[in-house]
PDB file of C-alpha atoms in Angstrom:
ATOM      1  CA  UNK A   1       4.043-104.993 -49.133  1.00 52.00           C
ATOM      2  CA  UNK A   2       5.023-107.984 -50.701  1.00 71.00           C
ATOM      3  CA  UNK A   3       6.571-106.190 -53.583  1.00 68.00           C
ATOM      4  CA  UNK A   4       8.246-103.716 -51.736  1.00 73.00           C
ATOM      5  CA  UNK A   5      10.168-105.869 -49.844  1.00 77.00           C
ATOM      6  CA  UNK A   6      11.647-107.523 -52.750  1.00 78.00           C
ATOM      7  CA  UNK A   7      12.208-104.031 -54.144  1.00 80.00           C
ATOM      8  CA  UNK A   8      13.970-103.406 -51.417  1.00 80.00           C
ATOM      9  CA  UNK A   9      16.573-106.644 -51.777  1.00 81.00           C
ATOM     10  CA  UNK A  10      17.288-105.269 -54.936  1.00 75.00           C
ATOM     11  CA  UNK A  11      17.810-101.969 -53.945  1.00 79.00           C
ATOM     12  CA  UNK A  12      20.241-103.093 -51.100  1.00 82.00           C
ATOM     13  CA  UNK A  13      22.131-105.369 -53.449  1.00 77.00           C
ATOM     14  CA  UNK A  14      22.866-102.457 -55.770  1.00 73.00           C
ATOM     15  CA  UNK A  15      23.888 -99.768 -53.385  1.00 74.00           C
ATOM     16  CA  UNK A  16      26.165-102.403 -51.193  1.00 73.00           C
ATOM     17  CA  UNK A  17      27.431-104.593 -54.653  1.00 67.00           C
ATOM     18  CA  UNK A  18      30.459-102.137 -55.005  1.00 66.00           C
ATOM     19  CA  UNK A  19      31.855-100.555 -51.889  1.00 69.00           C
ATOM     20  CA  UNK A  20      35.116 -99.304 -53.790  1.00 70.00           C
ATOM     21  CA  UNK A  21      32.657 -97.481 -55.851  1.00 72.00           C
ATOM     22  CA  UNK A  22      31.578 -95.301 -52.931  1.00 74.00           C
ATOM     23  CA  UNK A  23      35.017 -94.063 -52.354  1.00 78.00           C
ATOM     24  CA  UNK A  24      34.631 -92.680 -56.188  1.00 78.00           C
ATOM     25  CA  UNK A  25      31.749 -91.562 -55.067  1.00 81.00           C
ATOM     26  CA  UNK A  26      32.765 -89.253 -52.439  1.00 84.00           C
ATOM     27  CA  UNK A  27      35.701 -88.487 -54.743  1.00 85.00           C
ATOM     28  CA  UNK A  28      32.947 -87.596 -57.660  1.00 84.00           C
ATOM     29  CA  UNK A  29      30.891 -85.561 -55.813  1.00 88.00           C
ATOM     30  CA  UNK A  30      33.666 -83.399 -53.684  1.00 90.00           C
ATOM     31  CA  UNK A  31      34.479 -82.446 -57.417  1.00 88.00           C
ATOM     32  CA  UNK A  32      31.429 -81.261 -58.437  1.00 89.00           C
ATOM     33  CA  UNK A  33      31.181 -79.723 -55.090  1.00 92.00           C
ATOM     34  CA  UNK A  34      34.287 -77.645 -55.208  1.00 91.00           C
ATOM     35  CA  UNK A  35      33.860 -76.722 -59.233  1.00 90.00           C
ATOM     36  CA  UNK A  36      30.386 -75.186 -58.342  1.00 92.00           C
ATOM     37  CA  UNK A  37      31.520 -73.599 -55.208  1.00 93.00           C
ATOM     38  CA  UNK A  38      33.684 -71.712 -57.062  1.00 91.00           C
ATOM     39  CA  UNK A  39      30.578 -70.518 -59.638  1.00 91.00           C
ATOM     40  CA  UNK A  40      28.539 -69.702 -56.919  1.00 92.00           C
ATOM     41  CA  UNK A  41      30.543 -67.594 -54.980  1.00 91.00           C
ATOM     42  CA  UNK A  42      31.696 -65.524 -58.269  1.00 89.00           C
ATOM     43  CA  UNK A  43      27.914 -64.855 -58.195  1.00 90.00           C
ATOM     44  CA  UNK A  44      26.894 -64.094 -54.986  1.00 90.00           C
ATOM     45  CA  UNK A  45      30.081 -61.781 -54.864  1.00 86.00           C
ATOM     46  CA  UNK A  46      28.951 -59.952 -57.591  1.00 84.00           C
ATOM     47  CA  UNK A  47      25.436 -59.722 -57.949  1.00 81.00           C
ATOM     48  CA  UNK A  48      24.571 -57.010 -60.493  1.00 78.00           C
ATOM     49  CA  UNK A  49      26.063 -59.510 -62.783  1.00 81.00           C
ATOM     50  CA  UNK A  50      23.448 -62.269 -63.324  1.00 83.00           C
ATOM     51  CA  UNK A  51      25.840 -64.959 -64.790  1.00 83.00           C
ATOM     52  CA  UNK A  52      24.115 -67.658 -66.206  1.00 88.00           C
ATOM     53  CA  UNK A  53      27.215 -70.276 -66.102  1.00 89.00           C
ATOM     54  CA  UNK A  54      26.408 -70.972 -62.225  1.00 90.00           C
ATOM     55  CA  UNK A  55      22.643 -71.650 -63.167  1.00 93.00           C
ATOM     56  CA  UNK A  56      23.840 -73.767 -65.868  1.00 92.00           C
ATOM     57  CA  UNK A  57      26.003 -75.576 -63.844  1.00 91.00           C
ATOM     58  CA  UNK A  58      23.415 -76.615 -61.356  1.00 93.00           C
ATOM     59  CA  UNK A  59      20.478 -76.940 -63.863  1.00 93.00           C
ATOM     60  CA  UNK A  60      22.630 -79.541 -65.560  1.00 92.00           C
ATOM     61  CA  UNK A  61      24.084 -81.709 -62.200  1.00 91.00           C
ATOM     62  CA  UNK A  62      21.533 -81.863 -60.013  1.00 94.00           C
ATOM     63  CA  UNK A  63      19.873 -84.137 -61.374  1.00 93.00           C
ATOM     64  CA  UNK A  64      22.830 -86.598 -61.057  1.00 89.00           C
ATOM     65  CA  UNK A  65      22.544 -86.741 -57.622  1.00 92.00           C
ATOM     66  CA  UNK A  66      19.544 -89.042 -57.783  1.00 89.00           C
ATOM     67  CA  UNK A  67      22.151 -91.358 -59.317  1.00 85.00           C
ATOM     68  CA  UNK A  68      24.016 -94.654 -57.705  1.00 78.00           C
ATOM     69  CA  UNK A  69      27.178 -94.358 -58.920  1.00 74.00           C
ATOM     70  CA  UNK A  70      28.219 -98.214 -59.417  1.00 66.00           C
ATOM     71  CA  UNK A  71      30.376-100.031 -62.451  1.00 63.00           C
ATOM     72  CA  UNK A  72      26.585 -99.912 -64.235  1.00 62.00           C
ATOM     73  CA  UNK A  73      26.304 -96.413 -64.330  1.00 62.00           C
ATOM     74  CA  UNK A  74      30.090 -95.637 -66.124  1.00 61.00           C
ATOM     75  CA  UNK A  75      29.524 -98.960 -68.224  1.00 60.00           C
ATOM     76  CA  UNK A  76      25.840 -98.299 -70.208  1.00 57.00           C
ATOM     77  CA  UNK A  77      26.924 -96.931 -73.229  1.00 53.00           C
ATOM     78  CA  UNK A  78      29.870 -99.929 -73.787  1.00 56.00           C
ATOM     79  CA  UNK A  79      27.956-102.902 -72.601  1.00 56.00           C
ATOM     80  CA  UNK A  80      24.029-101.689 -72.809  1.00 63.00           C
ATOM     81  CA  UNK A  81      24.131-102.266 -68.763  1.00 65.00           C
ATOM     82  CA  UNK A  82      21.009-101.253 -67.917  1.00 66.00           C
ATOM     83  CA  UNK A  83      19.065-103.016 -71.237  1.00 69.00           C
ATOM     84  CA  UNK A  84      21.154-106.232 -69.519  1.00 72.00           C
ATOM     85  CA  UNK A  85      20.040-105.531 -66.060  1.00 70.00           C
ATOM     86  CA  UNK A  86      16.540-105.631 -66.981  1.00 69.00           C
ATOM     87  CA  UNK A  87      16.797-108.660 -68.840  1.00 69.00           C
ATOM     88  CA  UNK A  88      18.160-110.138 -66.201  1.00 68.00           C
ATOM     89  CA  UNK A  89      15.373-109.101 -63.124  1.00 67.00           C
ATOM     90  CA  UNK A  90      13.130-110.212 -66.332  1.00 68.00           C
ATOM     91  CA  UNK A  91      14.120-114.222 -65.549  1.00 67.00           C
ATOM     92  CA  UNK A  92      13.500-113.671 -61.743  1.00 66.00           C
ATOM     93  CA  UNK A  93      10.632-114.175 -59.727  1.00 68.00           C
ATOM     94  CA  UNK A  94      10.114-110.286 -59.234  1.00 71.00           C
ATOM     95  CA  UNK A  95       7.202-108.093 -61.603  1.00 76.00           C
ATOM     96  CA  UNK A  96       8.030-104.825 -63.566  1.00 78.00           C
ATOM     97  CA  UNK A  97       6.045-103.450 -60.529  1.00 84.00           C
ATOM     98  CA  UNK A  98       8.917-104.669 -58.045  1.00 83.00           C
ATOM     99  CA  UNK A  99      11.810-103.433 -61.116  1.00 81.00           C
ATOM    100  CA  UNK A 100      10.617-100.282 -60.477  1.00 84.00           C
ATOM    101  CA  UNK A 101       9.783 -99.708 -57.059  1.00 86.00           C
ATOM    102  CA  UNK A 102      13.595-100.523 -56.233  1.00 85.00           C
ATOM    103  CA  UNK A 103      14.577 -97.674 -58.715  1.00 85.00           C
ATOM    104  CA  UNK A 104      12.440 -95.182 -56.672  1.00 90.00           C
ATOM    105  CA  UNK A 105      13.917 -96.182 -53.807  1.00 89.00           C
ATOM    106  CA  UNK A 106      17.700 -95.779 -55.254  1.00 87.00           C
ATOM    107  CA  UNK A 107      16.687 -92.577 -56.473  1.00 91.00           C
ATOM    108  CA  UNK A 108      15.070 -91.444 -53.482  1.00 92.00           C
ATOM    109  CA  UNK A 109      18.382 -93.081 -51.123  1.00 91.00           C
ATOM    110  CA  UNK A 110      20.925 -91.507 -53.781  1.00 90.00           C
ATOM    111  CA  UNK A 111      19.401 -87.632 -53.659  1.00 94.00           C
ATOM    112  CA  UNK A 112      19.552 -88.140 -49.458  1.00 93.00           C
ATOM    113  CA  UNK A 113      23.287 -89.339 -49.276  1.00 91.00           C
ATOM    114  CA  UNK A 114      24.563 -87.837 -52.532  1.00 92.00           C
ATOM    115  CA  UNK A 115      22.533 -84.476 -51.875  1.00 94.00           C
ATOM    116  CA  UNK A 116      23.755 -84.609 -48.190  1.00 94.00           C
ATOM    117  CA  UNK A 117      27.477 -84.245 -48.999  1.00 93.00           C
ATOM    118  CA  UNK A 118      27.152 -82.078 -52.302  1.00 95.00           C
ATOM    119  CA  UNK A 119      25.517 -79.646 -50.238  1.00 96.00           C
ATOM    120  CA  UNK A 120      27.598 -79.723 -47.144  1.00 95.00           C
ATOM    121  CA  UNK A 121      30.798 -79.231 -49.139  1.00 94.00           C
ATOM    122  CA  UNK A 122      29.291 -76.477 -51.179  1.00 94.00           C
ATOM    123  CA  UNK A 123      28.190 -74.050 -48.236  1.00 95.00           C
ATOM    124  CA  UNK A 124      31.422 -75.197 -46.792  1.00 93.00           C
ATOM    125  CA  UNK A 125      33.274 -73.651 -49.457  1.00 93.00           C
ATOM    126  CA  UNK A 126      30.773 -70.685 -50.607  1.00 93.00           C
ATOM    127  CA  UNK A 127      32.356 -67.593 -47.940  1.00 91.00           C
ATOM    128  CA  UNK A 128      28.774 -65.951 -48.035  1.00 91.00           C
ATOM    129  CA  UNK A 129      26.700 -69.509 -47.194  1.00 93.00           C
ATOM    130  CA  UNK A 130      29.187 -69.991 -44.647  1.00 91.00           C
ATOM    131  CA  UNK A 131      28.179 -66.314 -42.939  1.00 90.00           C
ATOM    132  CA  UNK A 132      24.614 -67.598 -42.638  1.00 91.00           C
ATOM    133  CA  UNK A 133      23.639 -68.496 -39.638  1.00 86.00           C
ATOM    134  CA  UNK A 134      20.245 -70.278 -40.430  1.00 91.00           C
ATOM    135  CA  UNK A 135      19.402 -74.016 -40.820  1.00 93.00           C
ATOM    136  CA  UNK A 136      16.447 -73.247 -42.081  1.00 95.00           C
ATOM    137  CA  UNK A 137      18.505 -71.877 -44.733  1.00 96.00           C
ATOM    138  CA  UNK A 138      20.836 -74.047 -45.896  1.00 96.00           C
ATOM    139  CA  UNK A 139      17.118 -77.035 -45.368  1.00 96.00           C
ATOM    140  CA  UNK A 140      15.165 -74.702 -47.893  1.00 97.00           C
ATOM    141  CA  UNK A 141      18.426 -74.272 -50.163  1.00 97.00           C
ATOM    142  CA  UNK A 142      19.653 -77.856 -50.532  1.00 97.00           C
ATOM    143  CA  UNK A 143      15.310 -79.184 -50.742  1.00 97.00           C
ATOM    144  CA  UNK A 144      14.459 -76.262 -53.111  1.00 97.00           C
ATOM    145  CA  UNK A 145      17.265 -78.243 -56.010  1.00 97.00           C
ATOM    146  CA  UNK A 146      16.705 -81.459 -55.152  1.00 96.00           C
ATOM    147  CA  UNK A 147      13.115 -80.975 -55.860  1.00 96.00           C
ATOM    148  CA  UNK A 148      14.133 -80.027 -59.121  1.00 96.00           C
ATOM    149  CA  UNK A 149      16.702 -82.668 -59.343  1.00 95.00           C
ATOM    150  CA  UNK A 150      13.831 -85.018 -58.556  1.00 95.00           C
ATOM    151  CA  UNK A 151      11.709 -83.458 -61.738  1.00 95.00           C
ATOM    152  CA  UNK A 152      14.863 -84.022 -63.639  1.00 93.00           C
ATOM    153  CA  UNK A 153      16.160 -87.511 -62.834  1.00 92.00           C
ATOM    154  CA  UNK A 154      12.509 -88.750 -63.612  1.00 92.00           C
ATOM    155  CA  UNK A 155      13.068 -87.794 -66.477  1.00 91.00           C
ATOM    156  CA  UNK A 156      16.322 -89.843 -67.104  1.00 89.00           C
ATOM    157  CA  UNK A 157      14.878 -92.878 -65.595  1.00 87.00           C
ATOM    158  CA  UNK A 158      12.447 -93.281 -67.653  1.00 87.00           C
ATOM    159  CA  UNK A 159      14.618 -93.367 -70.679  1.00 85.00           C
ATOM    160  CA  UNK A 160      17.097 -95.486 -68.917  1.00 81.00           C
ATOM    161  CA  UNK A 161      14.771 -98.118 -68.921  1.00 79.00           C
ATOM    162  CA  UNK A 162      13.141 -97.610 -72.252  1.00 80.00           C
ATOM    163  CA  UNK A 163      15.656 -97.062 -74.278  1.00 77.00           C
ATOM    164  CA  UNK A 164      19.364 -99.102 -75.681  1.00 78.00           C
ATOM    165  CA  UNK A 165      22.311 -97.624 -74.186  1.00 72.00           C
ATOM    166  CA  UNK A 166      23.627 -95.664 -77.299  1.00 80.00           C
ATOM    167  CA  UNK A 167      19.918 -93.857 -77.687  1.00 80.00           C
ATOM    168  CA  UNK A 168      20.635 -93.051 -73.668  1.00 81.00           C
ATOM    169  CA  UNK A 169      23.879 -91.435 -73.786  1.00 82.00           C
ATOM    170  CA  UNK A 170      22.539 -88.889 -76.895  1.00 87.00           C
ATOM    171  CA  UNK A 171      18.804 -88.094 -74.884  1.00 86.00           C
ATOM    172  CA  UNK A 172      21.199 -87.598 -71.945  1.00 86.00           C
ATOM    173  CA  UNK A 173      23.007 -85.364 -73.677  1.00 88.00           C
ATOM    174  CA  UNK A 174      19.789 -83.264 -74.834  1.00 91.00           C
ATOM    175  CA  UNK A 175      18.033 -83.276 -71.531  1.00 87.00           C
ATOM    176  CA  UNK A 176      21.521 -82.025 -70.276  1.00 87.00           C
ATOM    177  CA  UNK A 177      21.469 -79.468 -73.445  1.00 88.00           C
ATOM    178  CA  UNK A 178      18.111 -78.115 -72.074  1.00 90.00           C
ATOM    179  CA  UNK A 179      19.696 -76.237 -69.248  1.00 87.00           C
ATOM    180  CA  UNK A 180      21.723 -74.254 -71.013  1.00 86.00           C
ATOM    181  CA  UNK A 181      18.555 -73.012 -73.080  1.00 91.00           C
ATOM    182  CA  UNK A 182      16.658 -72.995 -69.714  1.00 91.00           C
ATOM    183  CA  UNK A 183      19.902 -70.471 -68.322  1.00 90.00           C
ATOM    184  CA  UNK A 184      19.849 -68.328 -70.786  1.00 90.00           C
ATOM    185  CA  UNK A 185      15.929 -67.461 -70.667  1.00 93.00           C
ATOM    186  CA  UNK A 186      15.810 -67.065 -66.977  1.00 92.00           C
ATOM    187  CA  UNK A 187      18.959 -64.786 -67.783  1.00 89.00           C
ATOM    188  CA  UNK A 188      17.652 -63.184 -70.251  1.00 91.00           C
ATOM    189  CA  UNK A 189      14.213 -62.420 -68.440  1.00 91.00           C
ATOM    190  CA  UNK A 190      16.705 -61.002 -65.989  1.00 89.00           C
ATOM    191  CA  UNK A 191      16.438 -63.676 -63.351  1.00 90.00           C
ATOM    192  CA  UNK A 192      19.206 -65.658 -61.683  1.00 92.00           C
ATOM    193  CA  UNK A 193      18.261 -68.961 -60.241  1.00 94.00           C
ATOM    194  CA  UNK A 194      20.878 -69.137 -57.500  1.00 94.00           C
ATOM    195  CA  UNK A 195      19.815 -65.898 -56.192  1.00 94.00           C
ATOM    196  CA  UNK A 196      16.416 -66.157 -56.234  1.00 95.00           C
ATOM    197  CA  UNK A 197      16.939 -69.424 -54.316  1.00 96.00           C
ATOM    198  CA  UNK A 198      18.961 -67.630 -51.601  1.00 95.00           C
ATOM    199  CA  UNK A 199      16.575 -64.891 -51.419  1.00 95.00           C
ATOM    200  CA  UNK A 200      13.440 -67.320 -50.886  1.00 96.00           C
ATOM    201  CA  UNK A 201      15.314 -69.611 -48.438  1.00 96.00           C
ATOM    202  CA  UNK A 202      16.897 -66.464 -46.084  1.00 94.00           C
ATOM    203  CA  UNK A 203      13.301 -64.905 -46.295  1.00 94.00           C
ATOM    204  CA  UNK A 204      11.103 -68.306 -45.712  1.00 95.00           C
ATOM    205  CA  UNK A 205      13.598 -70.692 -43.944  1.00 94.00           C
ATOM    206  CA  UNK A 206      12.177 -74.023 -43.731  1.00 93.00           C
ATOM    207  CA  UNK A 207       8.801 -72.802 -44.661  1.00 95.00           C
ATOM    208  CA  UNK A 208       9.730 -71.555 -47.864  1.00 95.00           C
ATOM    209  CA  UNK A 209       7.121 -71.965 -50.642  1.00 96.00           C
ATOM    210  CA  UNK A 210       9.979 -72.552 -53.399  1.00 96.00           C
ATOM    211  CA  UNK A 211      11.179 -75.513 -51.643  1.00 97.00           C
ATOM    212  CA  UNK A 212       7.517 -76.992 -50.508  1.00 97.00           C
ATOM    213  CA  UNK A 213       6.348 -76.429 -54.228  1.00 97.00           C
ATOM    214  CA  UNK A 214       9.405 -78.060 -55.951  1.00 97.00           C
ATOM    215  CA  UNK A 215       9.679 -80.867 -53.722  1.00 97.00           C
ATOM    216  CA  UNK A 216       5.794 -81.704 -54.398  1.00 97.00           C
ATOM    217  CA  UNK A 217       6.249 -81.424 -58.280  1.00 97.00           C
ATOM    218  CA  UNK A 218       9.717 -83.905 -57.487  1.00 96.00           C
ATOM    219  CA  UNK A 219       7.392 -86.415 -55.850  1.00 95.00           C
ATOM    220  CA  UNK A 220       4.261 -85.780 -58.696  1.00 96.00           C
ATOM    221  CA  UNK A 221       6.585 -86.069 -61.741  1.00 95.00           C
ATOM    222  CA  UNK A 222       8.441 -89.259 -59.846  1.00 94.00           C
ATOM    223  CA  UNK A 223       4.901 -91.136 -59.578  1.00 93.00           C
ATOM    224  CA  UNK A 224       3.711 -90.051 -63.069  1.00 93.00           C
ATOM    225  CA  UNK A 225       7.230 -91.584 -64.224  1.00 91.00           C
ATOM    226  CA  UNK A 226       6.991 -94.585 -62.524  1.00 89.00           C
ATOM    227  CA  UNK A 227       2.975 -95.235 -64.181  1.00 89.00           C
ATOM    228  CA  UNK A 228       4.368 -94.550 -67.030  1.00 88.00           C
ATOM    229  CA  UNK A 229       7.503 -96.904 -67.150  1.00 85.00           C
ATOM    230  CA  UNK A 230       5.230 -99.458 -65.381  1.00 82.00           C
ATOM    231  CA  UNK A 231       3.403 -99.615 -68.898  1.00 82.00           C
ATOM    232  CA  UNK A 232       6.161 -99.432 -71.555  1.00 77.00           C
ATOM    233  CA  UNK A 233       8.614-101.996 -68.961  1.00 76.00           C
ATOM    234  CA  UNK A 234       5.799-104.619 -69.351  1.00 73.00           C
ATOM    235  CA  UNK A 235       6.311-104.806 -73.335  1.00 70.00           C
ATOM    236  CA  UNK A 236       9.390-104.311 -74.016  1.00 67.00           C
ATOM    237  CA  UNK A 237      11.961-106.118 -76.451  1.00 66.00           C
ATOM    238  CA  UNK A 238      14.790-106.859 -74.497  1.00 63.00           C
ATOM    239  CA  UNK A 239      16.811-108.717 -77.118  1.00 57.00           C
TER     240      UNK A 239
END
C-alpha cells in the first residue's frame, strides 16, 4: 500500500504540474478527433470499399491516448526527458517498484480522460454513430480500441524507460510503422477493422466478446510490461 501511495504523489504531480498543457490537450485530441471522423465516415458511407487508411489511422493513434501530454512528452527527443526523469525519482526515497506503479496509473488515468473525449467527439462527428441509438454501443466501441491501445502503449512504455531519447523517437516510429503493415493484411485478407468493430458492438452491446477479450489482453500485456521494466529499471545506466 505503502508504495502505491507514493506512486500515486507522483502520478498527481505529473498530471496537475502543467495545467496550460491540458488546454493543448483538449486542443490535440479534438484534432485527432475531427481528422479521423472524417476517415471513418468515408468508410462507413461506403462499405464495399474496405479502405485501409481509416484502420491505419486508428491502429497508429490509439495508442497515444494512454499518453499525458505535458512539456516531457514534446521535449524527449531534445533533452532525453524521460532518461532525466528517471534519474531524478532514482535520488528519491521511492523504489523502481513505486517508478512504475505511477506510470500504470498515468496510463490507466490518460486512456479514461483522453479516451473519454476522443471518443465523444468522434461519434459526435461520424453521421452514422450519431444515428445509433445504443450505449452499449458506443461502451463496446470506444473499450474494444482502448484495449488495443492498452496492448500498444505497453509497448511504448517499456521502451520509454529503457531506452535514450534518440533510440525512442526511431522504435516509436517502427511500432507506429507496424500499423500500416498490420492495415494492409487485415485489408488484404479482406477485413476492415472499423467495421468489424461496429458490427460486434451493434450485435453484442456491452457484452461484446471483442471488447471483453481486448480489454483483458490490455490489462495482461500492461502487467507483463510492468514485470518486465521492473527488472531492466533496477540496472540501468542512467548516465
Amino acid at each position: 500500500m505503502t508504495a502505491f501511495k507514493q506512486a500515486w504523489k507522483i502520478t498527481s504531480r505529473e498530471l496537475c504540474a502543467d495545467r496550460l498543457m491540458a488546454v493543448w490537450t483538449l486542443i490535440f485530441l479534438a484534432y485527432l478527433a475531427i481528422t479521423t471522423s472524417f476517415l471513418v465516415d468515408a468508410q462507413l458511407d461506403r462499405e464495399s470499399f474496405k479502405n485501409p487508411v481509416a484502420d491505419c489511422m486508428l491502429l497508429a493513434l490509439i495508442p497515444f491516448l494512454g499518453f499525458v501530454f505535458n512539456r516531457r512528452s514534446f521535449k524527449y527527443l531534445q533533452e532525453d526527458s524521460y532518461t532525466q526523469m528517471l534519474a531524478y525519482l532514482r535520488l528519491l526515497p521511492v523504489g523502481a517498484k513505486t517508478v512504475v506503479a505511477s506510470r500504470i496509473q498515468q496510463a490507466i488515468i490518460a486512456f479514461l480522460m483522453n479516451g473519454a473525449i476522443y471518443f465523444v467527439l468522434m461519434f459526435l462527428f461520424v453521421e452514422p454513430f450519431r444515428m445509433i441509438r445504443s450505449p452499449g454501443f458506443y461502451v463496446a466501441f470506444a473499450l474494444t480500441w482502448i484495449g488495443y491501445g492498452m496492448i500498444m502503449s505497453s509497448l511504448y512504455m517499456y521502451v520509454e524507460f529503457l531506452v535514450k531519447g534518440k533510440t525512442y523517437f526511431w522504435l516509436s516510429l517502427a511500432i507506429m510503422g507496424s500499423s500500416i503493415i498490420i492495415a494492409a493484411i487485415i485489408r488484404i485478407c479482406g477485413g476492415n477493422m472499423i467495421l468489424w468493430t461496429r458490427d460486434m458492438s451493434l450485435a453484442w452491446g456491452a457484452a461484446s466478446p471483442a471488447m471483453w477479450l481486448s480489454l483483458a489482453a490490455g490489462a495482461a500485456m500492461m502487467l507483463l510490461s510492468s514485470r518486465l521494466m521492473l527488472r531492466k529499471l533496477i540496472v540501468r545506466d542512467l548516465a
